[in-house]
Amino acid sequence: GCMMNERLYPLGHIERTEDCHTCFCSKGAMECCSLFHTPITYDTKNCKVIFSKKRCDYDVVQKDDSSEMCYSIQARV
């Protein structure tokens, strides 16, 4: 198996780790990719980013009311 963050994973494909990655464990190495995308285009003055480990994704919410979502700023062409 492979060790990652003090946890032993079996050889082969790992669909989801505790840290929200998908990995492949071989005898010599463990290769992983994240299951989430980090938001970069949002109103940083009025909004904040919160990571949901349950969903393996970020929510962009209002700074003064985290129950209210913020929406990404779309670039105009």
PDB file of C-alpha atoms in Angstrom:
ATOM      1  CA  GLY A   1       0.000   0.000   0.000  1.00  0.00           C
ATOM      2  CA  CYS A   2       0.847   3.693   0.145  1.00  0.00           C
ATOM      3  CA  MET A   3       1.079   6.092   3.087  1.00  0.00           C
ATOM      4  CA  MET A   4      -0.455   9.564   2.834  1.00  0.00           C
ATOM      5  CA  ASN A   5      -1.035  11.836   5.824  1.00  0.00           C
ATOM      6  CA  GLU A   6      -0.354   8.984   8.240  1.00  0.00           C
ATOM      7  CA  ARG A   7      -2.972   6.756   6.604  1.00  0.00           C
ATOM      8  CA  LEU A   8      -2.356   3.533   4.667  1.00  0.00           C
ATOM      9  CA  TYR A   9      -4.148   3.200   1.316  1.00  0.00           C
ATOM     10  CA  PRO A  10      -4.378  -0.030  -0.732  1.00  0.00           C
ATOM     11  CA  LEU A  11      -2.593  -0.564  -4.037  1.00  0.00           C
ATOM     12  CA  GLY A  12      -4.568   0.546  -7.078  1.00  0.00           C
ATOM     13  CA  HIS A  13      -7.147   3.273  -7.654  1.00  0.00           C
ATOM     14  CA  ILE A  14      -8.375   5.279  -4.657  1.00  0.00           C
ATOM     15  CA  GLU A  15     -11.572   7.109  -5.589  1.00  0.00           C
ATOM     16  CA  ARG A  16     -11.452   9.640  -2.731  1.00  0.00           C
ATOM     17  CA  THR A  17      -9.007  10.259   0.113  1.00  0.00           C
ATOM     18  CA  GLU A  18      -9.831  12.068   3.361  1.00  0.00           C
ATOM     19  CA  ASP A  19      -8.200  15.181   1.851  1.00  0.00           C
ATOM     20  CA  CYS A  20     -10.416  15.163  -1.253  1.00  0.00           C
ATOM     21  CA  HIS A  21      -8.005  13.672  -3.787  1.00  0.00           C
ATOM     22  CA  THR A  22      -8.289  10.800  -6.228  1.00  0.00           C
ATOM     23  CA  CYS A  23      -5.127   8.730  -6.332  1.00  0.00           C
ATOM     24  CA  PHE A  24      -3.380   5.759  -7.828  1.00  0.00           C
ATOM     25  CA  CYS A  25      -1.126   3.786  -5.512  1.00  0.00           C
ATOM     26  CA  SER A  26       1.615   1.617  -7.011  1.00  0.00           C
ATOM     27  CA  LYS A  27       4.532  -0.166  -5.333  1.00  0.00           C
ATOM     28  CA  GLY A  28       6.902   2.738  -5.981  1.00  0.00           C
ATOM     29  CA  ALA A  29       4.723   5.828  -5.703  1.00  0.00           C
ATOM     30  CA  MET A  30       1.343   7.431  -5.144  1.00  0.00           C
ATOM     31  CA  GLU A  31       0.001   9.887  -7.727  1.00  0.00           C
ATOM     32  CA  CYS A  32      -2.935  12.122  -6.807  1.00  0.00           C
ATOM     33  CA  CYS A  33      -5.168  14.841  -8.263  1.00  0.00           C
ATOM     34  CA  SER A  34      -7.512  17.104  -6.342  1.00  0.00           C
ATOM     35  CA  LEU A  35     -11.274  16.645  -6.660  1.00  0.00           C
ATOM     36  CA  PHE A  36     -11.976  20.363  -6.241  1.00  0.00           C
ATOM     37  CA  HIS A  37     -11.359  23.648  -8.008  1.00  0.00           C
ATOM     38  CA  THR A  38     -10.281  26.743  -6.100  1.00  0.00           C
ATOM     39  CA  PRO A  39     -12.451  29.782  -6.893  1.00  0.00           C
ATOM     40  CA  ILE A  40     -10.471  32.780  -8.139  1.00  0.00           C
ATOM     41  CA  THR A  41     -13.014  35.169  -9.678  1.00  0.00           C
ATOM     42  CA  TYR A  42     -15.314  36.407  -6.936  1.00  0.00           C
ATOM     43  CA  ASP A  43     -15.968  39.639  -5.028  1.00  0.00           C
ATOM     44  CA  THR A  44     -13.163  39.469  -2.447  1.00  0.00           C
ATOM     45  CA  LYS A  45     -14.452  42.581  -0.684  1.00  0.00           C
ATOM     46  CA  ASN A  46     -17.894  41.148   0.133  1.00  0.00           C
ATOM     47  CA  CYS A  47     -17.391  37.401  -0.158  1.00  0.00           C
ATOM     48  CA  LYS A  48     -15.271  34.652   1.389  1.00  0.00           C
ATOM     49  CA  VAL A  49     -14.366  31.093   0.419  1.00  0.00           C
ATOM     50  CA  ILE A  50     -15.266  28.144   2.664  1.00  0.00           C
ATOM     51  CA  PHE A  51     -14.137  24.568   1.955  1.00  0.00           C
ATOM     52  CA  SER A  52     -16.696  21.773   2.376  1.00  0.00           C
ATOM     53  CA  LYS A  53     -14.833  18.527   3.111  1.00  0.00           C
ATOM     54  CA  LYS A  54     -18.111  16.613   2.838  1.00  0.00           C
ATOM     55  CA  ARG A  55     -18.631  17.718  -0.793  1.00  0.00           C
ATOM     56  CA  CYS A  56     -14.927  18.208  -1.631  1.00  0.00           C
ATOM     57  CA  ASP A  57     -15.648  21.634  -3.022  1.00  0.00           C
ATOM     58  CA  TYR A  58     -15.542  25.315  -2.130  1.00  0.00           C
ATOM     59  CA  ASP A  59     -18.508  27.582  -1.450  1.00  0.00           C
ATOM     60  CA  VAL A  60     -18.228  31.318  -2.038  1.00  0.00           C
ATOM     61  CA  VAL A  61     -20.471  33.031   0.509  1.00  0.00           C
ATOM     62  CA  GLN A  62     -21.238  36.529   1.785  1.00  0.00           C
ATOM     63  CA  LYS A  63     -18.763  37.663   4.463  1.00  0.00           C
ATOM     64  CA  ASP A  64     -21.537  39.039   6.666  1.00  0.00           C
ATOM     65  CA  ASP A  65     -23.960  36.123   6.115  1.00  0.00           C
ATOM     66  CA  SER A  66     -22.397  32.771   5.254  1.00  0.00           C
ATOM     67  CA  SER A  67     -25.829  31.297   4.460  1.00  0.00           C
ATOM     68  CA  GLU A  68     -25.971  33.545   1.367  1.00  0.00           C
ATOM     69  CA  MET A  69     -23.999  32.454  -1.693  1.00  0.00           C
ATOM     70  CA  CYS A  70     -21.882  34.794  -3.825  1.00  0.00           C
ATOM     71  CA  TYR A  71     -21.632  34.247  -7.535  1.00  0.00           C
ATOM     72  CA  SER A  72     -18.528  34.258  -9.699  1.00  0.00           C
ATOM     73  CA  ILE A  73     -17.667  37.319 -11.681  1.00  0.00           C
ATOM     74  CA  GLN A  74     -17.762  36.431 -15.366  1.00  0.00           C
ATOM     75  CA  ALA A  75     -15.268  38.042 -17.724  1.00  0.00           C
ATOM     76  CA  ARG A  76     -16.856  39.742 -20.711  1.00  0.00           C
ATOM     77  CA  VAL A  77     -15.393  39.219 -24.140  1.00  0.00           C
TER      78      VAL A  77
END
